[in-house]
């Protein structure tokens, strides 16, 4: 699924007041963390994930792994926070037309 720029802008606006629901710890990206992100996406559709990794290349690799493992869409990255969107089976969010 691809998002248009208009849809991404819409989601960024909705994500702005959100607090991160998942924070990666010292163990990094584990199966449990991926499961937690997956569960949060199913429940909320739009979430923030905080990745407090200092190494930029490693942080980008973690973002890519999260997107790949959860089949979510990366809406944006703000500092060390990743904004993800994945429509639920019964979507609550109505995206504007492309």
mmCIF file with all atom_site columns, C-alpha atoms in Angstrom, residues 31-78:
data_model
loop_
_atom_site.group_PDB
_atom_site.id
_atom_site.type_symbol
_atom_site.label_atom_id
_atom_site.label_alt_id
_atom_site.label_comp_id
_atom_site.label_asym_id
_atom_site.label_entity_id
_atom_site.label_seq_id
_atom_site.pdbx_PDB_ins_code
_atom_site.Cartn_x
_atom_site.Cartn_y
_atom_site.Cartn_z
_atom_site.occupancy
_atom_site.B_iso_or_equiv
_atom_site.pdbx_formal_charge
_atom_site.auth_seq_id
_atom_site.auth_comp_id
_atom_site.auth_asym_id
_atom_site.auth_atom_id
_atom_site.pdbx_PDB_model_num
ATOM 1  C CA . UNK A 1 31 ? 10.593 -10.566 18.857 1.00 0.00 ? 31 UNK A CA 1
ATOM 2  C CA . UNK A 1 32 ? 8.675  -9.319  21.890 1.00 0.00 ? 32 UNK A CA 1
ATOM 3  C CA . UNK A 1 33 ? 9.113  -5.689  20.846 1.00 0.00 ? 33 UNK A CA 1
ATOM 4  C CA . UNK A 1 34 ? 7.984  -6.489  17.288 1.00 0.00 ? 34 UNK A CA 1
ATOM 5  C CA . UNK A 1 35 ? 4.925  -8.276  18.707 1.00 0.00 ? 35 UNK A CA 1
ATOM 6  C CA . UNK A 1 36 ? 4.154  -5.246  20.901 1.00 0.00 ? 36 UNK A CA 1
ATOM 7  C CA . UNK A 1 37 ? 4.434  -2.886  17.915 1.00 0.00 ? 37 UNK A CA 1
ATOM 8  C CA . UNK A 1 38 ? 2.240  -5.221  15.853 1.00 0.00 ? 38 UNK A CA 1
ATOM 9  C CA . UNK A 1 39 ? -0.389 -5.283  18.615 1.00 0.00 ? 39 UNK A CA 1
ATOM 10 C CA . UNK A 1 40 ? -0.297 -1.493  19.010 1.00 0.00 ? 40 UNK A CA 1
ATOM 11 C CA . UNK A 1 41 ? -0.748 -1.039  15.251 1.00 0.00 ? 41 UNK A CA 1
ATOM 12 C CA . UNK A 1 42 ? -3.722 -3.399  15.235 1.00 0.00 ? 42 UNK A CA 1
ATOM 13 C CA . UNK A 1 43 ? -5.342 -1.439  18.047 1.00 0.00 ? 43 UNK A CA 1
ATOM 14 C CA . UNK A 1 44 ? -4.397 2.170   17.148 1.00 0.00 ? 44 UNK A CA 1
ATOM 15 C CA . UNK A 1 45 ? -3.449 2.070   13.413 1.00 0.00 ? 45 UNK A CA 1
ATOM 16 C CA . UNK A 1 46 ? -1.174 5.121   13.865 1.00 0.00 ? 46 UNK A CA 1
ATOM 17 C CA . UNK A 1 47 ? 1.623  4.938   16.456 1.00 0.00 ? 47 UNK A CA 1
ATOM 18 C CA . UNK A 1 48 ? 4.995  6.361   17.408 1.00 0.00 ? 48 UNK A CA 1
ATOM 19 C CA . UNK A 1 49 ? 7.974  4.147   18.285 1.00 0.00 ? 49 UNK A CA 1
ATOM 20 C CA . UNK A 1 50 ? 10.982 5.613   20.103 1.00 0.00 ? 50 UNK A CA 1
ATOM 21 C CA . UNK A 1 51 ? 14.377 4.156   19.113 1.00 0.00 ? 51 UNK A CA 1
ATOM 22 C CA . UNK A 1 52 ? 17.022 5.645   21.457 1.00 0.00 ? 52 UNK A CA 1
ATOM 23 C CA . UNK A 1 53 ? 19.962 4.329   19.394 1.00 0.00 ? 53 UNK A CA 1
ATOM 24 C CA . UNK A 1 54 ? 22.823 6.820   18.934 1.00 0.00 ? 54 UNK A CA 1
ATOM 25 C CA . UNK A 1 55 ? 24.294 5.253   15.761 1.00 0.00 ? 55 UNK A CA 1
ATOM 26 C CA . UNK A 1 56 ? 22.284 6.742   12.892 1.00 0.00 ? 56 UNK A CA 1
ATOM 27 C CA . UNK A 1 57 ? 22.916 3.867   10.436 1.00 0.00 ? 57 UNK A CA 1
ATOM 28 C CA . UNK A 1 58 ? 21.863 1.280   13.009 1.00 0.00 ? 58 UNK A CA 1
ATOM 29 C CA . UNK A 1 59 ? 18.761 3.336   13.862 1.00 0.00 ? 59 UNK A CA 1
ATOM 30 C CA . UNK A 1 60 ? 17.760 3.468   10.174 1.00 0.00 ? 60 UNK A CA 1
ATOM 31 C CA . UNK A 1 61 ? 18.300 -0.316  9.928  1.00 0.00 ? 61 UNK A CA 1
ATOM 32 C CA . UNK A 1 62 ? 16.029 -0.793  12.972 1.00 0.00 ? 62 UNK A CA 1
ATOM 33 C CA . UNK A 1 63 ? 13.343 1.414   11.366 1.00 0.00 ? 63 UNK A CA 1
ATOM 34 C CA . UNK A 1 64 ? 13.524 -0.660  8.172  1.00 0.00 ? 64 UNK A CA 1
ATOM 35 C CA . UNK A 1 65 ? 13.302 -3.917  10.138 1.00 0.00 ? 65 UNK A CA 1
ATOM 36 C CA . UNK A 1 66 ? 10.243 -2.684  12.063 1.00 0.00 ? 66 UNK A CA 1
ATOM 37 C CA . UNK A 1 67 ? 8.499  -1.651  8.831  1.00 0.00 ? 67 UNK A CA 1
ATOM 38 C CA . UNK A 1 68 ? 9.357  -4.987  7.192  1.00 0.00 ? 68 UNK A CA 1
ATOM 39 C CA . UNK A 1 69 ? 8.352  -7.160  10.179 1.00 0.00 ? 69 UNK A CA 1
ATOM 40 C CA . UNK A 1 70 ? 5.047  -5.381  10.868 1.00 0.00 ? 70 UNK A CA 1
ATOM 41 C CA . UNK A 1 71 ? 4.037  -4.690  7.226  1.00 0.00 ? 71 UNK A CA 1
ATOM 42 C CA . UNK A 1 72 ? 3.415  -1.088  8.298  1.00 0.00 ? 72 UNK A CA 1
ATOM 43 C CA . UNK A 1 73 ? 4.000  2.127   6.408  1.00 0.00 ? 73 UNK A CA 1
ATOM 44 C CA . UNK A 1 74 ? 6.641  4.565   7.609  1.00 0.00 ? 74 UNK A CA 1
ATOM 45 C CA . UNK A 1 75 ? 4.874  7.925   7.723  1.00 0.00 ? 75 UNK A CA 1
ATOM 46 C CA . UNK A 1 76 ? 7.832  9.928   9.039  1.00 0.00 ? 76 UNK A CA 1
ATOM 47 C CA . UNK A 1 77 ? 10.859 9.973   11.312 1.00 0.00 ? 77 UNK A CA 1
ATOM 48 C CA . UNK A 1 78 ? 11.296 12.803  13.812 1.00 0.00 ? 78 UNK A CA 1
#
